[in-house]
Coordinates of C-alpha atoms in Angstrom, one line a residue:
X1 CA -15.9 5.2 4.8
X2 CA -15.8 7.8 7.6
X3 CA -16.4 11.0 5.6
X4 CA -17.7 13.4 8.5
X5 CA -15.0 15.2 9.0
X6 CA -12.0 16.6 6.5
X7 CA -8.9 16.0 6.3
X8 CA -8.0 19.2 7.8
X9 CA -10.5 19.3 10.7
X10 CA -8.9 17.2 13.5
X11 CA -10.0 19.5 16.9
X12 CA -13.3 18.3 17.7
X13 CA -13.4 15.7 20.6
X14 CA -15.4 12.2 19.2
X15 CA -16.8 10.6 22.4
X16 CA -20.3 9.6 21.8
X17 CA -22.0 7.7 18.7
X18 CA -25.2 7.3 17.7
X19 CA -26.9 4.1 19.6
X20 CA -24.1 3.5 21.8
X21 CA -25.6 5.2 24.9
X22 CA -22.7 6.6 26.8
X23 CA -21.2 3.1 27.7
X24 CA -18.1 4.6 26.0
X25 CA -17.3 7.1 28.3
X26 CA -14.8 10.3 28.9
X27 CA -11.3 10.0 30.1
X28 CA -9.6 13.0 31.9
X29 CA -6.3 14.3 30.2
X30 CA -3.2 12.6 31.9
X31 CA -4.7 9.4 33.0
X32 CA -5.0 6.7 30.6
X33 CA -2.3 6.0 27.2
X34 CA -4.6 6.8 24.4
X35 CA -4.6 6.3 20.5
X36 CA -4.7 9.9 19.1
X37 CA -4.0 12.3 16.3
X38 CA -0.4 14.2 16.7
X39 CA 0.6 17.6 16.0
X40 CA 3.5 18.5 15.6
X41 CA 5.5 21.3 17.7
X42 CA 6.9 23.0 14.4
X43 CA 6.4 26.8 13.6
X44 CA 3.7 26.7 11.9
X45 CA 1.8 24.0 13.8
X46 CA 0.1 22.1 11.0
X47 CA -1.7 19.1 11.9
X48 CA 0.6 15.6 11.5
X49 CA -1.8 12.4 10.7
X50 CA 0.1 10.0 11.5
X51 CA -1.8 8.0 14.2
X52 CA 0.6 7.1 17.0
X53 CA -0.2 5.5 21.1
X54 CA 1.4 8.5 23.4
X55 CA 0.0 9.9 26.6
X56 CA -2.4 12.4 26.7
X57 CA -0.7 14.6 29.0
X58 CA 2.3 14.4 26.2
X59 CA 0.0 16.4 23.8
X60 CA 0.5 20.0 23.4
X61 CA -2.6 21.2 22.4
X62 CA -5.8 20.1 20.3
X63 CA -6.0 16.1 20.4
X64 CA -8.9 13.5 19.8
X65 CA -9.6 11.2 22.4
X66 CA -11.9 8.4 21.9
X67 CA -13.3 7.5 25.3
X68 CA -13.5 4.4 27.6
X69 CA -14.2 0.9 26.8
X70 CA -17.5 0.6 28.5
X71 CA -17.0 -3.2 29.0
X72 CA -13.1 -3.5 29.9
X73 CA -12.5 0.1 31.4
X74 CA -9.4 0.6 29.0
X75 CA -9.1 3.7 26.4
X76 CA -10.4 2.5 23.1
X77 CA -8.1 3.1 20.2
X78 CA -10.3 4.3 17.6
X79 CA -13.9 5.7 17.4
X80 CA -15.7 3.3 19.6
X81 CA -13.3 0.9 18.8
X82 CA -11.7 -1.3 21.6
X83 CA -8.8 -3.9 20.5
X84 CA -8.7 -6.0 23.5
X85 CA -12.0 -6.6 23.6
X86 CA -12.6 -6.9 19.6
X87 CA -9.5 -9.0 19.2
X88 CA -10.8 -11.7 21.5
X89 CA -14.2 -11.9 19.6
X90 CA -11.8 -12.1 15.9
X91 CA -10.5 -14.9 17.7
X92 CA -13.3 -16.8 18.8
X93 CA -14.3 -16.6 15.1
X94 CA -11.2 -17.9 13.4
X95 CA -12.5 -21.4 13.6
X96 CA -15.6 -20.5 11.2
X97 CA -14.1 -19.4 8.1
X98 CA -10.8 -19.7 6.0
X99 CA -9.2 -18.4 3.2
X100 CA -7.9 -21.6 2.0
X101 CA -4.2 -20.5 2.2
X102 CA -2.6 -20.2 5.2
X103 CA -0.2 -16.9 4.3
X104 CA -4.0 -14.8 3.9
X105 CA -5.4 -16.8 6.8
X106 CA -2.6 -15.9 9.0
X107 CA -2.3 -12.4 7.4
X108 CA -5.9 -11.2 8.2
X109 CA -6.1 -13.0 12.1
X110 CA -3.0 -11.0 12.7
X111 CA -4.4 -7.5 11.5
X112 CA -8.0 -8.8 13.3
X113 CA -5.5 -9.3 16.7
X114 CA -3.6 -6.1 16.2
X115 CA -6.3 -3.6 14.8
X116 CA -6.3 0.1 16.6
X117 CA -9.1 1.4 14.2
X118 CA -11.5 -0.8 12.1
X119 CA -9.9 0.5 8.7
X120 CA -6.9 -1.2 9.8
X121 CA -8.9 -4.9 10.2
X122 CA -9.1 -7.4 7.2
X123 CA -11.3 -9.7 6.9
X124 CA -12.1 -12.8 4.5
X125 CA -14.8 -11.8 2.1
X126 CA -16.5 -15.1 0.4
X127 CA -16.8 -13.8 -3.4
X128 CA -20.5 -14.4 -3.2
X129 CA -20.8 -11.8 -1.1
X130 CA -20.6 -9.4 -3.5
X131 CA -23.2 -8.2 -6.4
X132 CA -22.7 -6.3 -9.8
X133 CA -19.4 -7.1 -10.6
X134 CA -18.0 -4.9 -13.0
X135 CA -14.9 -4.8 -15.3
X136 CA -13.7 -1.0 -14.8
X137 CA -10.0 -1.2 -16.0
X138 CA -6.3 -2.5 -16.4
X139 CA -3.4 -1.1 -14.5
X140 CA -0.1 -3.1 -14.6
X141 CA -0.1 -6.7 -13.7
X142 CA -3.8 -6.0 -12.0
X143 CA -7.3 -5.8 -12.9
X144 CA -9.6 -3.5 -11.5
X145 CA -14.0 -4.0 -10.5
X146 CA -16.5 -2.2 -9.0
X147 CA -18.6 -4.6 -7.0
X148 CA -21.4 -3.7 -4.6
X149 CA -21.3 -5.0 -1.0
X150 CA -24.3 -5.4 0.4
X151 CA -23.6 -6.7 3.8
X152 CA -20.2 -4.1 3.9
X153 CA -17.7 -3.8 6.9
X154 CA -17.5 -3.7 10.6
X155 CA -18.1 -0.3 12.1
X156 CA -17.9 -1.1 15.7
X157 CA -19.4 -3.3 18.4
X158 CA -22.5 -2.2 20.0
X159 CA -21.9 -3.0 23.7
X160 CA -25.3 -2.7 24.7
X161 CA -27.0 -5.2 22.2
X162 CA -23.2 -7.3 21.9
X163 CA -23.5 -7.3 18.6
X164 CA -21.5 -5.8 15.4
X165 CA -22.7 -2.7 13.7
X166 CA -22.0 -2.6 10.0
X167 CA -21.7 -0.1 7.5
X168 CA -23.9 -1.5 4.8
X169 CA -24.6 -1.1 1.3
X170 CA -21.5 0.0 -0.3
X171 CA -19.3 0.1 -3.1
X172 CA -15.8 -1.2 -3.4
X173 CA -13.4 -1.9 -5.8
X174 CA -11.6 -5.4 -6.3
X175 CA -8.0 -5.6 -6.8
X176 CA -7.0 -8.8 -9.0
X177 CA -3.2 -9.5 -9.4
X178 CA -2.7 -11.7 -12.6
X179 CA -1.5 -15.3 -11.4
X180 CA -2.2 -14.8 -8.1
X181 CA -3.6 -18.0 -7.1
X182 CA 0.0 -18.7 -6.2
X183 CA -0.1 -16.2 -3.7
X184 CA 2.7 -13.8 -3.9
X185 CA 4.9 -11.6 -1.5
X186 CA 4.4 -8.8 -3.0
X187 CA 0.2 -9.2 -3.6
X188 CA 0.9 -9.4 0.7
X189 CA 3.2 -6.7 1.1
X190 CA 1.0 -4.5 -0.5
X191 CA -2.0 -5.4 1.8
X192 CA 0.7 -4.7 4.7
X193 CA 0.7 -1.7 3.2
X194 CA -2.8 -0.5 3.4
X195 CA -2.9 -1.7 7.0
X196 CA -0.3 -0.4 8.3
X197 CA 0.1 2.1 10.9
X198 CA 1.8 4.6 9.7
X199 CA -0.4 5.3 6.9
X200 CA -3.7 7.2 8.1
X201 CA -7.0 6.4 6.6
X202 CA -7.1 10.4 5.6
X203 CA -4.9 10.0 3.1
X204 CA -4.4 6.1 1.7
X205 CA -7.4 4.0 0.2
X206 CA -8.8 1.2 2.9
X207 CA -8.4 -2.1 2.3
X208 CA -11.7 -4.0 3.7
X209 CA -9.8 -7.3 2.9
X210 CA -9.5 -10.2 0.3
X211 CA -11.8 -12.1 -1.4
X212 CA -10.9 -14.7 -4.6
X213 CA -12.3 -14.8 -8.1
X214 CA -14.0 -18.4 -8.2
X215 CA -13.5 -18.8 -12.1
X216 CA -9.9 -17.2 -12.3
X217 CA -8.6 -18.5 -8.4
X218 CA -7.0 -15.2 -8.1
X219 CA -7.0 -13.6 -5.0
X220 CA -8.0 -9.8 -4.7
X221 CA -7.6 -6.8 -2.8
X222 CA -11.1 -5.6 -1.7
X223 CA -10.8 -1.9 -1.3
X224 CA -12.5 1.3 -1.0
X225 CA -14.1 2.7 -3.7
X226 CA -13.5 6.3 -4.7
X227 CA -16.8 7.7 -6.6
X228 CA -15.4 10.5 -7.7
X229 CA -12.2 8.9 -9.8
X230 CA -8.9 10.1 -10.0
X231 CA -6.9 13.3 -9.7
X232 CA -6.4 13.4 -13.7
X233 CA -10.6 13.5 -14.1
X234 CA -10.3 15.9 -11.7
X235 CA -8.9 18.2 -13.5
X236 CA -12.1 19.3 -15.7
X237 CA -13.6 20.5 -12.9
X238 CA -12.2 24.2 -13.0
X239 CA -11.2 23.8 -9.5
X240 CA -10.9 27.1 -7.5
X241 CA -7.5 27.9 -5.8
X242 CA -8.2 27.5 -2.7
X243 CA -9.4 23.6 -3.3
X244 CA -6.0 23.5 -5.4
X245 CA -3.8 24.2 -2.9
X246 CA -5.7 21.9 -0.2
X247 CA -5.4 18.7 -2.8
X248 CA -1.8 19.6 -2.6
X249 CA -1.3 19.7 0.9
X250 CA -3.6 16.2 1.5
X251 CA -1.4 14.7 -1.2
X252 CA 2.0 15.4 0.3
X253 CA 0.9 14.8 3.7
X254 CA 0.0 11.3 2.6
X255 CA 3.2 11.2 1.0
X256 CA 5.3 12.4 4.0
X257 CA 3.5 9.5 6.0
X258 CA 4.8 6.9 3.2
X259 CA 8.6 8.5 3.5
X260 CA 8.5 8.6 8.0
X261 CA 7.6 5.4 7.3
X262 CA 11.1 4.5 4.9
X263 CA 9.6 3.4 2.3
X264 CA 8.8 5.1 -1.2
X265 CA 6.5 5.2 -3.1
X266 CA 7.7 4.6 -6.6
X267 CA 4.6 4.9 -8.7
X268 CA 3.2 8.5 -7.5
X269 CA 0.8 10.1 -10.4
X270 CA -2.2 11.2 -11.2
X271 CA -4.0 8.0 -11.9
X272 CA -3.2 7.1 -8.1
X273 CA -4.6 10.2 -6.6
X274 CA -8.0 9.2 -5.9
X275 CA -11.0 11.4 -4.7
X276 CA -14.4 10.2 -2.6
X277 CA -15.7 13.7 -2.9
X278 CA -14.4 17.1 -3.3
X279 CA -13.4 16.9 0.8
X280 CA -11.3 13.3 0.4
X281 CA -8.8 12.0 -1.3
X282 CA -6.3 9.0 -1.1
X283 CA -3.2 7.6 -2.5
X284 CA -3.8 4.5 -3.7
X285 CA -1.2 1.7 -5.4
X286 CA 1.1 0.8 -2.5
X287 CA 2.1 -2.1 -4.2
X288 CA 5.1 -0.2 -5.7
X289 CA 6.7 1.0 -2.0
X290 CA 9.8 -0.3 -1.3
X291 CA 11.7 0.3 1.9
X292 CA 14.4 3.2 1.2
X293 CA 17.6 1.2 1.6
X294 CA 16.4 -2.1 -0.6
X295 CA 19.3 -2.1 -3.1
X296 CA 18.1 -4.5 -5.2
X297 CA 17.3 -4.0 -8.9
X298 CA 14.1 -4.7 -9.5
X299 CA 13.6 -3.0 -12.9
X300 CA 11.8 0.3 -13.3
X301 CA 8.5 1.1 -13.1
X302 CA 6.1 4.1 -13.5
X303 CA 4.6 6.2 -15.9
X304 CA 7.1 7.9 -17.8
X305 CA 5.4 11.9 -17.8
X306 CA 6.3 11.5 -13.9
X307 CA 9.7 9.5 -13.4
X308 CA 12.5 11.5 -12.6
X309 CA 15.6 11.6 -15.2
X310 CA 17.8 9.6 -12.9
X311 CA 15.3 7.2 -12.5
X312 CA 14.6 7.2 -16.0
X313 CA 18.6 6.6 -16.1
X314 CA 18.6 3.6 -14.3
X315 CA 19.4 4.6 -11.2
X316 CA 17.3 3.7 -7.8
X317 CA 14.6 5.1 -6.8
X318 CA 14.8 7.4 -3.7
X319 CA 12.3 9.9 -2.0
X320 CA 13.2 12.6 -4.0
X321 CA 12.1 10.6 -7.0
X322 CA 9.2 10.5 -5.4
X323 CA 9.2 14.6 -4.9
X324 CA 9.5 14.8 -8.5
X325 CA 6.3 13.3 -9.5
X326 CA 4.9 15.3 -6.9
X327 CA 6.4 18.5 -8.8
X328 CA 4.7 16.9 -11.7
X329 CA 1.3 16.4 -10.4
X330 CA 0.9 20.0 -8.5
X331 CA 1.8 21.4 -12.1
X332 CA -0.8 19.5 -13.6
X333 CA -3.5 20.6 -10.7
X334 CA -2.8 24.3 -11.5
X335 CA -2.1 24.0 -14.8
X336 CA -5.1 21.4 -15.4
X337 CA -3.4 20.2 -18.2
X338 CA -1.8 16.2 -18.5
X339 CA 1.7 16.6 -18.5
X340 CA 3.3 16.0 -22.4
X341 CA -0.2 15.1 -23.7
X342 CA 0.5 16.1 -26.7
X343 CA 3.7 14.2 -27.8
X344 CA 4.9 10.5 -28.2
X345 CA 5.6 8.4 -24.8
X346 CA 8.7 6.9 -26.2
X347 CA 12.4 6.5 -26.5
X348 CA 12.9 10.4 -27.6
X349 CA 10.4 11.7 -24.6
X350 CA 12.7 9.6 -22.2
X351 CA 15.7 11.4 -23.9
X352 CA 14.2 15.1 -23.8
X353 CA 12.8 14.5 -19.9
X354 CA 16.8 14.0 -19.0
X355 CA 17.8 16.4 -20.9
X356 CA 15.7 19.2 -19.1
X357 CA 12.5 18.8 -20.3
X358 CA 9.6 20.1 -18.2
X359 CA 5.9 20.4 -18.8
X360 CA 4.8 24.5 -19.2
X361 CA 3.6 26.0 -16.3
X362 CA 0.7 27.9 -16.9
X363 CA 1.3 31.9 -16.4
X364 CA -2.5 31.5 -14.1
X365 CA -0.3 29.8 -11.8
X366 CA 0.9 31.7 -8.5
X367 CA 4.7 32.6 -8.2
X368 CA 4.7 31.1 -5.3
X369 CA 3.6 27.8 -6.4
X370 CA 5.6 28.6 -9.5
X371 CA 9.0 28.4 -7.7
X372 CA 7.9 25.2 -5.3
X373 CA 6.9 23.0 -8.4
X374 CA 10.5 24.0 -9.9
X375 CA 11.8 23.0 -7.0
X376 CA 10.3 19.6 -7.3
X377 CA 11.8 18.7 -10.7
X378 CA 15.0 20.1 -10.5
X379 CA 17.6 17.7 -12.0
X380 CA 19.6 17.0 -9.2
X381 CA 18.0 15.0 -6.6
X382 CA 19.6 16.3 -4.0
X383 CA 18.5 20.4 -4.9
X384 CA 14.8 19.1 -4.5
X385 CA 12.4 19.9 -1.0
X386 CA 11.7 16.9 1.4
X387 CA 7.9 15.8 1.5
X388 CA 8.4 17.8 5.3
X389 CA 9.3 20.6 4.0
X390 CA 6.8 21.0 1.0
X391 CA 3.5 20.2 3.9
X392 CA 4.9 22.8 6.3
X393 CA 5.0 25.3 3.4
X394 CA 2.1 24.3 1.8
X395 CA 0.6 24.7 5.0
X396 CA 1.4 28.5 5.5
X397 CA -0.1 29.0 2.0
X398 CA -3.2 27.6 2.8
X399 CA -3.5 29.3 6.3
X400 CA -3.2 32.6 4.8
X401 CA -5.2 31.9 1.7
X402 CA -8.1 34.3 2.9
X403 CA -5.5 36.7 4.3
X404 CA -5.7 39.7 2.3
X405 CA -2.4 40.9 3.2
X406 CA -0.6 37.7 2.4
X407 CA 1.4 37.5 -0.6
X408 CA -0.3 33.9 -1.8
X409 CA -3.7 35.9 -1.7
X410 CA -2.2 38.7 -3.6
X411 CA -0.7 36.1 -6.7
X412 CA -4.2 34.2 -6.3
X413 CA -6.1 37.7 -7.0
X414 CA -4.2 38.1 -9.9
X415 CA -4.2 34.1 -11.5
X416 CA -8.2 34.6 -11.0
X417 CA -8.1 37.7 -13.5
X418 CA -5.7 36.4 -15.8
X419 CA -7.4 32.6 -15.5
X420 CA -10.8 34.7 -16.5
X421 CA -9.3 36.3 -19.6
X422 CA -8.0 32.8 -21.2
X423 CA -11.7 31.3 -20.5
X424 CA -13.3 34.4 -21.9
X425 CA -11.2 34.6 -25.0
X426 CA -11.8 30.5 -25.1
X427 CA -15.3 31.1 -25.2
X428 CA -15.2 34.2 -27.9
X429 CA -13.1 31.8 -30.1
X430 CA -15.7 29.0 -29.3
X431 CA -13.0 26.8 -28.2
X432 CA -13.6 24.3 -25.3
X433 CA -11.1 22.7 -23.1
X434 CA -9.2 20.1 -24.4
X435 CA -8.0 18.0 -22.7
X436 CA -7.6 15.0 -25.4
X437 CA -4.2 13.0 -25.6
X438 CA -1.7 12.0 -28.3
X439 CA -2.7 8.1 -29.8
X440 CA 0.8 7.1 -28.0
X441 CA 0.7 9.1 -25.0
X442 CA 0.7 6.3 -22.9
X443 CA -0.8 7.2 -18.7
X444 CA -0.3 3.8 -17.3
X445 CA 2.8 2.0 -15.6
X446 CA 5.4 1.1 -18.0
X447 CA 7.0 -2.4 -17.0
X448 CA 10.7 -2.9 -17.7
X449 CA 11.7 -6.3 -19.1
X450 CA 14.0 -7.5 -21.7
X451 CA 14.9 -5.2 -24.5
X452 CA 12.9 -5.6 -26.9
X453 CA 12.3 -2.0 -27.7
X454 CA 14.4 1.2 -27.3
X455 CA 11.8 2.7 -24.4
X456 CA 12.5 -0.9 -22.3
X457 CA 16.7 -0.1 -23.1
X458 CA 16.3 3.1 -21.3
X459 CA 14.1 2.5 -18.6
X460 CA 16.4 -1.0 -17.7
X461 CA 19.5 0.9 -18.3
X462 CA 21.3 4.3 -18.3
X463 CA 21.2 6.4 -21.7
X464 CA 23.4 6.0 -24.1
X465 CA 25.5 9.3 -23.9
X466 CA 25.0 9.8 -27.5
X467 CA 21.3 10.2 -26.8
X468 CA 22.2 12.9 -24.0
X469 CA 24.4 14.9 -26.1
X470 CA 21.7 15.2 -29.2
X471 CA 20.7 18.3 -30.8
X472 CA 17.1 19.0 -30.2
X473 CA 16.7 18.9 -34.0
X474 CA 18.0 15.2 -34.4
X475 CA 15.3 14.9 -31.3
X476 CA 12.3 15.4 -33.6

């Protein structure tokens, strides 16, 4: 895990690495087609992570270049990271291990050939590899473990002493789909997922590769483990503003790299918002995306706190589905409160949610912010922001956070002296935080299937219009 730089800081030039010795060496701008980091030409200039291959002389300004191939004379594609020359060295080693199913086998050679970074490379991880295997939790149809690695992953290849350089001694998590030793499209589309492209490794959780469970057979997604847990533990931190407002930009610029990419994501919470440390976070759970235009019913998924009404309704998921969790989750980042903790996760919660019901927005929460998160869950899909237009905004708040003039320092000025009265009457009234759920306030992925029970009738179909037309009275 490359943690030496933030997600924001993209302007330094990476050229030389420790023990490499200048064998990777500097290219002059306009000669050689390079893997970099794109900005975009908007307004406001934000940084764009999606890693593209473009020209150098193409870039506009700020760019990282990552320096000759000291043994081929081509630009690398990555930090010291040459896929030419490492694909024929993955190939010369396909011959001494296998997976034992030629879908995975064939999977992994291809990402080994076609790697332009090493977080983009899978490999096949023997089980035995790994020590302290530990049951952490249940999401779904998967099962999650910590596990240490002690060997770990490929950095890069050390030209001088041709050999590879790993990052050793570290922690990941292991992925286990339920009947998987029939492997599955989807357990392999979701691997494509972390892999891929168009997702960076800023913002989505890296997949290492896959390993199998030798008393279960079931295969498993060996991925990146986030110390610090998820966005919803987060939240008793008593995070200032400023880090507020930065989670929010680094989750919708993940996001926005999901929806360039036409897919959504169709799971997007809390729980999926993973943090390393207070500088990096990740989206994790691709397994939901779907490509934008697939039209076939699948049944609904998510957690209920998050799904948007028409979703809830039956109807497809869509990007803007996707915006309204996001509307969800920045409330519950400035509020630092779960959304409808407090209530049933059931039949009437779906009914209340379509007909306008919204968690409370905390009166310590900037205007500003306020309006955007509004925005998000507004009824009507087609009334909410793009994931585009949410970053570039988010952007201009966050440039102009330490701006005394600027109206989002203004509203943070005054959140900080209202947020300090509610934590100094808190503490007068000897009351903690509490941040402690209803018994059937339910956080993980609700499965539709046949209907068995009235939340599995309204998440497989659209609501009764009785239901809709209820007095809030005959609600409760």
């Amino acid at each position: 895990m490359n943690t030496s730089k933030q997600n924001s800081d993209t302007t330094e030039t990476t050229i030389t690495k420790t023990g490499v010795k200048n064998l990777w060496k500097e290219c002059e701008d306009g000669e050689y087609q390079l893997h970099t980091t794109i900005f975009s030409t908007t307004e406001s200039d934000e940084p764009s992570f999606a890693l593209k291959r473009v020209n150098i002389k193409d870039l506009d300004k700020r760019k990282e270049v990552y320096g000759i191939c000291g043994e081929c004379n081509e630009p690398g594609t990555g930090s010291h990271w040459c896929r030419p020359c490492n694909a024929k060295r993955f190939k010369e080693n396909f011959k001494n291990w296998t997976s034992g199913n030629k879908n995975i086998d064939e999977l992994i050679q291809q990402s080994q050939l076609n790697a332009l970074h090493p977080s983009k490379r899978l490999e096949w991880i023997p089980f035995e590899k790994f020590e302290n295997v530990t049951y952490l939790t249940r999401g779904g149809f998967s099962k999650i473990y910590s596990a240490d690695w002690p060997e770990g992953n490929i950095e890069y290849w050390d030209i001088e002493n041709q050999k590879w350089v790993y990052e050793s001694s570290i922690k990941v998590a292991l992925k286990s789909l339920e009947n998987s030793s029939n492997i599955s499209n989807d357990f392999l589309n979701e691997i494509r997922y972390y892999i891929s492209d168009h997702f960076s490794c800023f913002n989505t959780v890296v997949c290492y590769g896959i390993t199998q469970n030798p008393d279960t057979q079931n295969y498993m997604m060996v991925l990146q483990y986030y110390e610090s847990g998820n966005l919803r533990n987060y939240l008793k931190n008593d995070l200032e503003y400023e880090y507020k407002i930065q989670y929010l930009y680094w989750i919708i610029d993940g996001l926005l790299a999901i929806h360039d990419a036409g897919k959504v994501h169709k799971d997007f919470h809390s729980g999926n918002i993973l943090f390393y440390n207070e500088n990096v976070l990740a989206i994790s759970d691709l397994g939901m995306c779907q490509p934008v235009d697939d039209n076939e019913q699948k049944g609904v998924f998510g957690v209920i706190p998050y799904m948007a009404p028409e979703v809830l309704r039956g109807y497809q998921y869509t990007k803007a589905a996707d915006i309204y969790s996001f509307g969800i989750m920045m409330n519950e980042l400035m509020s630092e409160d779960i959304p409808h903790n407090d209530i049933p996760h059931d039949h009437l919660l779906v009914v209340k949610i379509c007909k306008g019901l919204r968690p409370k927005i905390s009166e310590d929460t900037p205007k500003l912010i306020a309006d955007l998160i509004i925005k998000c869950w507004n009824a009507k899909a087609e009334n909410r922001p793009t994931a585009k237009e949410l970053r570039q905004i988010l952007f201009k708040y966050l440039d102009n956070i330490d701006v005394e003039s600027s109206e989002i320092y203004c509203q943070i000025e005054e959140c900080e002296k209202i947020k300090e009265n509610k934590l100094k009457n808190r503490t007068n009234e000897n009351q903690s935080k509490n941040l402690q759920t209803h018994p059937r306030a339910v956080y993980t992925k609700t499965i539709s299937s046949s209907s068995v029970n009235p939340i599995s009738e309204c998440l497989d179909c659209e609501l009764n219009e009785l239901d809709l037309n209820q007095d809030d009275d005959n609600d409760e």
